[in-house]
PDB file of C-alpha atoms in Angstrom:
ATOM      1  CA  MET A   1      48.659 138.109 174.627  1.00  0.00           C
ATOM      2  CA  THR A   2      47.029 141.118 175.836  1.00  0.00           C
ATOM      3  CA  ARG A   3      43.748 139.942 178.107  1.00  0.00           C
ATOM      4  CA  PRO A   4      40.626 142.043 176.854  1.00  0.00           C
ATOM      5  CA  VAL A   5      38.352 143.175 179.634  1.00  0.00           C
ATOM      6  CA  HIS A   6      35.433 142.442 177.902  1.00  0.00           C
ATOM      7  CA  VAL A   7      34.076 140.748 174.836  1.00  0.00           C
ATOM      8  CA  LEU A   8      30.713 141.275 172.987  1.00  0.00           C
ATOM      9  CA  VAL A   9      28.381 138.209 173.235  1.00  0.00           C
ATOM     10  CA  ALA A  10      25.845 136.491 171.498  1.00  0.00           C
ATOM     11  CA  ALA A  11      24.190 133.021 171.168  1.00  0.00           C
ATOM     12  CA  ALA A  12      27.151 131.237 171.979  1.00  0.00           C
ATOM     13  CA  TYR A  13      27.021 132.812 175.295  1.00  0.00           C
ATOM     14  CA  SER A  14      24.043 130.592 175.967  1.00  0.00           C
ATOM     15  CA  PHE A  15      26.652 128.030 177.110  1.00  0.00           C
ATOM     16  CA  ARG A  16      27.803 127.403 180.191  1.00  0.00           C
ATOM     17  CA  GLN A  17      31.000 126.227 179.742  1.00  0.00           C
ATOM     18  CA  ILE A  18      31.577 129.761 177.775  1.00  0.00           C
ATOM     19  CA  ARG A  19      30.328 131.758 180.486  1.00  0.00           C
ATOM     20  CA  GLN A  20      32.424 129.677 182.784  1.00  0.00           C
ATOM     21  CA  TYR A  21      35.774 130.486 180.728  1.00  0.00           C
ATOM     22  CA  LEU A  22      35.099 133.895 180.581  1.00  0.00           C
ATOM     23  CA  ARG A  23      34.674 134.660 184.193  1.00  0.00           C
ATOM     24  CA  ARG A  24      37.373 132.262 185.255  1.00  0.00           C
ATOM     25  CA  ARG A  25      39.642 134.732 183.335  1.00  0.00           C
ATOM     26  CA  GLN A  26      37.317 137.783 184.590  1.00  0.00           C
ATOM     27  CA  ILE A  27      36.629 138.983 181.420  1.00  0.00           C
ATOM     28  CA  ARG A  28      32.988 140.415 181.294  1.00  0.00           C
ATOM     29  CA  GLY A  29      30.417 139.481 178.328  1.00  0.00           C
ATOM     30  CA  ARG A  30      28.753 142.431 177.238  1.00  0.00           C
ATOM     31  CA  LEU A  31      25.533 143.062 174.734  1.00  0.00           C
ATOM     32  CA  PRO A  32      25.828 144.976 171.745  1.00  0.00           C
ATOM     33  CA  ILE A  33      24.284 148.228 171.929  1.00  0.00           C
ATOM     34  CA  ARG A  34      21.179 147.877 169.258  1.00  0.00           C
ATOM     35  CA  ARG A  35      20.337 151.906 168.966  1.00  0.00           C
ATOM     36  CA  LEU A  36      19.806 155.009 171.313  1.00  0.00           C
ATOM     37  CA  VAL A  37      16.602 155.929 173.559  1.00  0.00           C
ATOM     38  CA  ARG A  38      15.667 159.278 174.544  1.00  0.00           C
ATOM     39  CA  VAL A  39      16.276 160.354 178.022  1.00  0.00           C
ATOM     40  CA  VAL A  40      13.877 162.430 180.122  1.00  0.00           C
ATOM     41  CA  PRO A  41      14.470 164.702 182.966  1.00  0.00           C
ATOM     42  CA  ALA A  42      11.852 163.625 185.088  1.00  0.00           C
ATOM     43  CA  VAL A  43       8.608 161.633 185.859  1.00  0.00           C
ATOM     44  CA  SER A  44       6.283 162.616 188.054  1.00  0.00           C
ATOM     45  CA  GLY A  45       7.256 161.665 191.662  1.00  0.00           C
ATOM     46  CA  PHE A  46      10.999 161.254 191.172  1.00  0.00           C
ATOM     47  CA  SER A  47      13.557 163.481 190.788  1.00  0.00           C
ATOM     48  CA  GLY A  48      15.687 163.977 188.004  1.00  0.00           C
ATOM     49  CA  ALA A  49      19.064 162.673 189.872  1.00  0.00           C
ATOM     50  CA  ALA A  50      16.963 159.302 190.262  1.00  0.00           C
ATOM     51  CA  LEU A  51      16.175 159.431 186.436  1.00  0.00           C
ATOM     52  CA  ALA A  52      19.631 159.562 185.384  1.00  0.00           C
ATOM     53  CA  GLY A  53      19.878 157.448 182.325  1.00  0.00           C
ATOM     54  CA  ARG A  54      16.468 156.490 182.190  1.00  0.00           C
ATOM     55  CA  VAL A  55      14.029 156.285 179.188  1.00  0.00           C
ATOM     56  CA  SER A  56      10.614 158.244 178.476  1.00  0.00           C
ATOM     57  CA  GLY A  57       7.596 156.384 179.932  1.00  0.00           C
ATOM     58  CA  MET A  58       5.196 153.937 177.944  1.00  0.00           C
ATOM     59  CA  ASP A  59       1.355 153.527 177.779  1.00  0.00           C
ATOM     60  CA  ILE A  60      -0.164 150.861 180.206  1.00  0.00           C
ATOM     61  CA  SER A  61      -2.778 149.180 178.330  1.00  0.00           C
ATOM     62  CA  PRO A  62      -5.637 146.946 180.448  1.00  0.00           C
ATOM     63  CA  PHE A  63      -4.045 143.918 178.710  1.00  0.00           C
ATOM     64  CA  LEU A  64      -0.579 144.758 180.014  1.00  0.00           C
ATOM     65  CA  GLN A  65      -2.080 145.519 183.482  1.00  0.00           C
ATOM     66  CA  ARG A  66      -3.380 142.056 183.860  1.00  0.00           C
ATOM     67  CA  LYS A  67      -0.126 140.830 182.924  1.00  0.00           C
ATOM     68  CA  LEU A  68       1.976 143.013 185.196  1.00  0.00           C
ATOM     69  CA  ALA A  69      -0.579 142.140 187.739  1.00  0.00           C
ATOM     70  CA  ARG A  70       0.419 138.381 187.396  1.00  0.00           C
ATOM     71  CA  ARG A  71       4.312 139.159 187.443  1.00  0.00           C
ATOM     72  CA  PHE A  72       3.992 141.355 190.713  1.00  0.00           C
ATOM     73  CA  ASP A  73       1.934 137.664 192.055  1.00  0.00           C
ATOM     74  CA  THR A  74       5.043 135.669 190.913  1.00  0.00           C
ATOM     75  CA  PHE A  75       7.411 138.211 192.639  1.00  0.00           C
ATOM     76  CA  ASP A  76       5.173 137.957 196.084  1.00  0.00           C
ATOM     77  CA  THR A  77       6.269 134.684 196.886  1.00  0.00           C
ATOM     78  CA  ASN A  78       4.929 134.665 200.537  1.00  0.00           C
ATOM     79  CA  ARG A  79       1.640 135.953 199.158  1.00  0.00           C
ATOM     80  CA  ASP A  80       1.038 138.872 201.560  1.00  0.00           C
ATOM     81  CA  GLY A  81       0.322 141.296 198.630  1.00  0.00           C
ATOM     82  CA  TYR A  82       3.582 143.024 198.509  1.00  0.00           C
ATOM     83  CA  ILE A  83       6.826 142.207 197.340  1.00  0.00           C
ATOM     84  CA  ASP A  84       9.807 142.744 199.590  1.00  0.00           C
ATOM     85  CA  ARG A  85      13.496 141.349 199.936  1.00  0.00           C
ATOM     86  CA  ALA A  86      12.223 138.554 201.436  1.00  0.00           C
ATOM     87  CA  ASP A  87      10.597 137.073 198.938  1.00  0.00           C
ATOM     88  CA  PHE A  88      13.820 137.178 196.766  1.00  0.00           C
ATOM     89  CA  GLU A  89      15.672 135.451 199.338  1.00  0.00           C
ATOM     90  CA  SER A  90      13.195 132.499 200.017  1.00  0.00           C
ATOM     91  CA  ALA A  91      12.928 132.140 196.428  1.00  0.00           C
ATOM     92  CA  CYS A  92      16.362 131.310 196.054  1.00  0.00           C
ATOM     93  CA  ASP A  93      16.277 128.929 199.110  1.00  0.00           C
ATOM     94  CA  ARG A  94      13.657 126.810 197.158  1.00  0.00           C
ATOM     95  CA  LEU A  95      15.831 126.662 194.216  1.00  0.00           C
ATOM     96  CA  ALA A  96      18.704 125.693 196.047  1.00  0.00           C
ATOM     97  CA  THR A  97      16.403 122.594 197.391  1.00  0.00           C
ATOM     98  CA  ALA A  98      14.818 122.163 193.851  1.00  0.00           C
ATOM     99  CA  PHE A  99      18.333 121.381 192.330  1.00  0.00           C
ATOM    100  CA  HIS A 100      19.994 119.841 195.564  1.00  0.00           C
ATOM    101  CA  LEU A 101      22.133 122.943 195.699  1.00  0.00           C
ATOM    102  CA  ALA A 102      24.912 123.418 198.891  1.00  0.00           C
ATOM    103  CA  PRO A 103      25.153 127.255 200.040  1.00  0.00           C
ATOM    104  CA  GLU A 104      28.192 127.681 198.922  1.00  0.00           C
ATOM    105  CA  ALA A 105      27.981 126.705 195.050  1.00  0.00           C
ATOM    106  CA  PRO A 106      29.401 129.068 193.485  1.00  0.00           C
ATOM    107  CA  ALA A 107      25.850 129.249 190.988  1.00  0.00           C
ATOM    108  CA  LEU A 108      23.533 129.582 193.790  1.00  0.00           C
ATOM    109  CA  LYS A 109      25.920 132.437 195.255  1.00  0.00           C
ATOM    110  CA  HIS A 110      25.390 134.148 191.710  1.00  0.00           C
ATOM    111  CA  MET A 111      22.042 134.017 191.460  1.00  0.00           C
ATOM    112  CA  ARG A 112      21.480 135.160 195.156  1.00  0.00           C
ATOM    113  CA  GLU A 113      23.563 138.572 194.148  1.00  0.00           C
ATOM    114  CA  LEU A 114      21.473 139.016 190.854  1.00  0.00           C
ATOM    115  CA  SER A 115      18.166 138.506 192.856  1.00  0.00           C
ATOM    116  CA  ASP A 116      19.790 140.721 195.665  1.00  0.00           C
ATOM    117  CA  GLY A 117      20.423 143.296 192.981  1.00  0.00           C
ATOM    118  CA  LEU A 118      16.996 142.873 191.166  1.00  0.00           C
ATOM    119  CA  TRP A 119      15.433 143.344 194.578  1.00  0.00           C
ATOM    120  CA  GLN A 120      17.687 146.949 195.099  1.00  0.00           C
ATOM    121  CA  HIS A 121      16.557 147.816 191.553  1.00  0.00           C
ATOM    122  CA  LEU A 122      12.882 147.373 192.391  1.00  0.00           C
ATOM    123  CA  SER A 123      12.995 149.319 195.769  1.00  0.00           C
ATOM    124  CA  ARG A 124      14.538 152.240 194.388  1.00  0.00           C
ATOM    125  CA  ALA A 125      12.303 152.623 191.105  1.00  0.00           C
ATOM    126  CA  ALA A 126       9.322 151.487 192.914  1.00  0.00           C
ATOM    127  CA  ASP A 127       9.005 151.791 196.604  1.00  0.00           C
ATOM    128  CA  THR A 128       7.581 155.756 196.216  1.00  0.00           C
ATOM    129  CA  ASP A 129       6.804 155.635 200.146  1.00  0.00           C
ATOM    130  CA  VAL A 130       9.896 153.994 201.050  1.00  0.00           C
ATOM    131  CA  ASP A 131       8.492 151.478 203.415  1.00  0.00           C
ATOM    132  CA  GLY A 132      10.701 148.640 202.613  1.00  0.00           C
ATOM    133  CA  ARG A 133       7.881 146.876 200.272  1.00  0.00           C
ATOM    134  CA  ILE A 134       6.556 147.438 197.154  1.00  0.00           C
ATOM    135  CA  SER A 135       2.792 147.619 196.195  1.00  0.00           C
ATOM    136  CA  LEU A 136       0.877 146.338 192.784  1.00  0.00           C
ATOM    137  CA  SER A 137       0.111 149.865 192.519  1.00  0.00           C
ATOM    138  CA  GLU A 138       3.765 151.025 192.876  1.00  0.00           C
ATOM    139  CA  TYR A 139       5.261 148.412 190.633  1.00  0.00           C
ATOM    140  CA  GLN A 140       2.765 148.915 187.935  1.00  0.00           C
ATOM    141  CA  THR A 141       3.320 153.043 187.907  1.00  0.00           C
ATOM    142  CA  ALA A 142       7.247 152.818 187.728  1.00  0.00           C
ATOM    143  CA  PHE A 143       6.941 150.204 185.018  1.00  0.00           C
ATOM    144  CA  ALA A 144       4.523 152.419 182.846  1.00  0.00           C
ATOM    145  CA  ALA A 145       7.272 155.299 184.129  1.00  0.00           C
ATOM    146  CA  GLY A 146       9.713 153.196 181.743  1.00  0.00           C
ATOM    147  CA  LEU A 147      12.100 152.467 185.260  1.00  0.00           C
ATOM    148  CA  LEU A 148      11.668 148.769 185.389  1.00  0.00           C
ATOM    149  CA  VAL A 149      12.395 147.406 181.750  1.00  0.00           C
ATOM    150  CA  THR A 150      11.908 148.568 178.472  1.00  0.00           C
ATOM    151  CA  PRO A 151      11.961 147.401 174.697  1.00  0.00           C
ATOM    152  CA  ALA A 152      15.799 149.248 174.550  1.00  0.00           C
ATOM    153  CA  SER A 153      16.883 147.995 177.987  1.00  0.00           C
ATOM    154  CA  PHE A 154      15.116 144.280 178.128  1.00  0.00           C
ATOM    155  CA  GLU A 155      18.403 142.382 176.789  1.00  0.00           C
ATOM    156  CA  ALA A 156      20.956 143.957 178.493  1.00  0.00           C
ATOM    157  CA  GLY A 157      18.663 143.723 182.359  1.00  0.00           C
ATOM    158  CA  TYR A 158      17.525 140.146 181.574  1.00  0.00           C
ATOM    159  CA  MET A 159      20.188 137.934 180.130  1.00  0.00           C
ATOM    160  CA  PRO A 160      22.292 137.756 182.863  1.00  0.00           C
ATOM    161  CA  PHE A 161      19.716 136.463 184.889  1.00  0.00           C
ATOM    162  CA  LEU A 162      18.610 133.871 182.275  1.00  0.00           C
ATOM    163  CA  ASP A 163      22.535 132.949 181.868  1.00  0.00           C
ATOM    164  CA  ALA A 164      22.306 132.312 185.875  1.00  0.00           C
ATOM    165  CA  LEU A 165      19.069 130.276 185.903  1.00  0.00           C
ATOM    166  CA  MET A 166      21.061 128.092 182.926  1.00  0.00           C
ATOM    167  CA  ASP A 167      23.819 127.460 185.437  1.00  0.00           C
ATOM    168  CA  ILE A 168      21.528 125.743 187.759  1.00  0.00           C
ATOM    169  CA  ALA A 169      18.934 124.601 186.400  1.00  0.00           C
ATOM    170  CA  ASP A 170      20.617 123.434 182.830  1.00  0.00           C
ATOM    171  CA  GLU A 171      21.765 120.425 184.896  1.00  0.00           C
ATOM    172  CA  ASP A 172      23.710 118.682 181.699  1.00  0.00           C
ATOM    173  CA  GLY A 173      25.269 122.104 180.707  1.00  0.00           C
ATOM    174  CA  ASP A 174      23.590 121.550 177.081  1.00  0.00           C
ATOM    175  CA  GLY A 175      22.489 125.288 177.063  1.00  0.00           C
ATOM    176  CA  LYS A 176      18.727 123.567 176.644  1.00  0.00           C
ATOM    177  CA  LEU A 177      16.168 123.002 179.528  1.00  0.00           C
ATOM    178  CA  THR A 178      14.000 119.283 179.703  1.00  0.00           C
ATOM    179  CA  ARG A 179      10.470 119.914 180.882  1.00  0.00           C
ATOM    180  CA  ASP A 180      11.636 118.479 184.421  1.00  0.00           C
ATOM    181  CA  GLU A 181      14.348 121.004 184.649  1.00  0.00           C
ATOM    182  CA  GLN A 182      11.312 123.696 183.449  1.00  0.00           C
ATOM    183  CA  VAL A 183       8.602 122.612 185.700  1.00  0.00           C
ATOM    184  CA  ARG A 184      11.682 122.672 188.885  1.00  0.00           C
ATOM    185  CA  TRP A 185      12.761 126.061 188.275  1.00  0.00           C
ATOM    186  CA  SER A 186       9.517 127.714 187.658  1.00  0.00           C
ATOM    187  CA  GLY A 187       7.759 125.678 190.465  1.00  0.00           C
ATOM    188  CA  ALA A 188      10.869 126.981 192.999  1.00  0.00           C
ATOM    189  CA  LEU A 189      11.218 130.887 191.901  1.00  0.00           C
ATOM    190  CA  MET A 190       7.991 131.783 190.756  1.00  0.00           C
ATOM    191  CA  GLY A 191       5.429 129.454 192.566  1.00  0.00           C
ATOM    192  CA  LEU A 192       4.080 127.820 189.396  1.00  0.00           C
ATOM    193  CA  PRO A 193       1.951 124.930 189.934  1.00  0.00           C
ATOM    194  CA  GLU A 194       3.280 121.597 188.034  1.00  0.00           C
ATOM    195  CA  ALA A 195       0.500 121.872 185.421  1.00  0.00           C
ATOM    196  CA  ASP A 196       0.862 125.404 184.381  1.00  0.00           C
ATOM    197  CA  ALA A 197       4.733 124.745 184.191  1.00  0.00           C
ATOM    198  CA  ARG A 198       4.298 122.025 181.749  1.00  0.00           C
ATOM    199  CA  GLU A 199       2.059 123.812 179.629  1.00  0.00           C
ATOM    200  CA  VAL A 200       4.200 126.635 179.801  1.00  0.00           C
ATOM    201  CA  PHE A 201       6.919 124.542 178.338  1.00  0.00           C
ATOM    202  CA  GLY A 202       4.861 123.117 175.986  1.00  0.00           C
ATOM    203  CA  ARG A 203       4.102 126.460 174.375  1.00  0.00           C
ATOM    204  CA  LEU A 204       7.537 127.666 174.911  1.00  0.00           C
ATOM    205  CA  ASP A 205       8.662 124.791 172.789  1.00  0.00           C
ATOM    206  CA  ARG A 206       8.159 126.361 169.349  1.00  0.00           C
ATOM    207  CA  ASP A 207       9.804 123.329 167.478  1.00  0.00           C
ATOM    208  CA  ALA A 208       8.480 120.376 169.874  1.00  0.00           C
ATOM    209  CA  ASP A 209      11.737 118.925 170.238  1.00  0.00           C
ATOM    210  CA  GLY A 210      11.264 118.891 173.728  1.00  0.00           C
ATOM    211  CA  LEU A 211      13.904 121.010 174.932  1.00  0.00           C
ATOM    212  CA  ILE A 212      13.969 125.182 175.182  1.00  0.00           C
ATOM    213  CA  THR A 213      16.921 127.337 175.035  1.00  0.00           C
ATOM    214  CA  ARG A 214      18.094 130.443 176.676  1.00  0.00           C
ATOM    215  CA  ASP A 215      16.614 131.886 173.879  1.00  0.00           C
ATOM    216  CA  ASP A 216      13.177 130.844 173.738  1.00  0.00           C
ATOM    217  CA  MET A 217      12.898 132.065 177.421  1.00  0.00           C
ATOM    218  CA  LEU A 218      14.056 135.651 176.185  1.00  0.00           C
ATOM    219  CA  GLN A 219      11.579 135.960 173.658  1.00  0.00           C
ATOM    220  CA  ALA A 220       9.129 134.804 175.735  1.00  0.00           C
ATOM    221  CA  ILE A 221      10.019 137.169 178.180  1.00  0.00           C
ATOM    222  CA  ARG A 222       9.931 140.503 175.546  1.00  0.00           C
ATOM    223  CA  GLU A 223       6.714 139.199 174.200  1.00  0.00           C
ATOM    224  CA  PHE A 224       5.128 138.883 177.727  1.00  0.00           C
ATOM    225  CA  TYR A 225       5.933 142.816 178.636  1.00  0.00           C
ATOM    226  CA  PHE A 226       5.931 144.195 175.027  1.00  0.00           C
ATOM    227  CA  ASN A 227       3.420 142.101 172.714  1.00  0.00           C
ATOM    228  CA  GLU A 228      -0.093 143.265 173.046  1.00  0.00           C
ATOM    229  CA  GLU A 229      -1.543 140.348 170.975  1.00  0.00           C
ATOM    230  CA  PRO A 230      -3.476 137.983 173.069  1.00  0.00           C
ATOM    231  CA  THR A 231      -2.289 135.004 171.408  1.00  0.00           C
ATOM    232  CA  SER A 232       1.477 135.336 171.655  1.00  0.00           C
ATOM    233  CA  THR A 233       3.403 132.362 172.919  1.00  0.00           C
ATOM    234  CA  GLY A 234       4.849 134.970 175.530  1.00  0.00           C
ATOM    235  CA  VAL A 235       1.341 135.567 177.357  1.00  0.00           C
ATOM    236  CA  TRP A 236       1.677 131.874 178.665  1.00  0.00           C
ATOM    237  CA  LEU A 237       5.105 132.840 180.211  1.00  0.00           C
ATOM    238  CA  LEU A 238       4.091 132.610 183.637  1.00  0.00           C
ATOM    239  CA  GLY A 239       0.906 130.106 183.221  1.00  0.00           C
ATOM    240  CA  PRO A 240      -2.808 131.477 183.204  1.00  0.00           C
ATOM    241  CA  LEU A 241      -2.942 135.604 183.338  1.00  0.00           C
ATOM    242  CA  ASP A 242      -5.949 134.837 185.661  1.00  0.00           C
ATOM    243  CA  PRO A 243      -5.124 131.830 187.859  1.00  0.00           C
ATOM    244  CA  ALA A 244      -8.140 130.378 189.604  1.00  0.00           C
TER     245      ALA A 244
END
């Protein structure tokens, strides 16, 4: 029987055993393409070559600016006012400590690879002065230009990272996170205080069963970036937008 090169993935891919089965057999999981997006030749400050395959820009409301500033803060783990590679490396170090992972653990190595890839993506898109770090202004400008994440690119960009996170944080492999697991990973990766992390969990746990899934988190992330309703669940994804 011929082994497929890739398979289309859906909700079942949230289970660790399925992801591990496919990886052992070197079968890649792909998301279904939902719709085409309009490609633009250039955005001010970026060459046409750099934008190959990029999508057109979007409006940035004052509310979204606040949310982007909050996301920037969670990237900036050393609180020096910039995002750089060291922020991603130290976040993975803290995640390893929080979940007692050995340096050679496959799940940790995979998370480090994805984190480094995320840093490289951010650097190419947002580091306009090429100084090896990203300011809040550069980050918000790149988002507005559609260079970081868009509604069309959202799932393809976030699902691999969420799957890697579940491989680490979902310790019993049931495809769901407990409140304790949520507190530990969000504190390690994003520096959320425990009280805020517990509040986030309560809001994401929409059916109040004491557990949240990858899809719960995916929906909240989508709402955080693309929902302008101040009372949406996703607004609280990273805790309060303006922490004291």
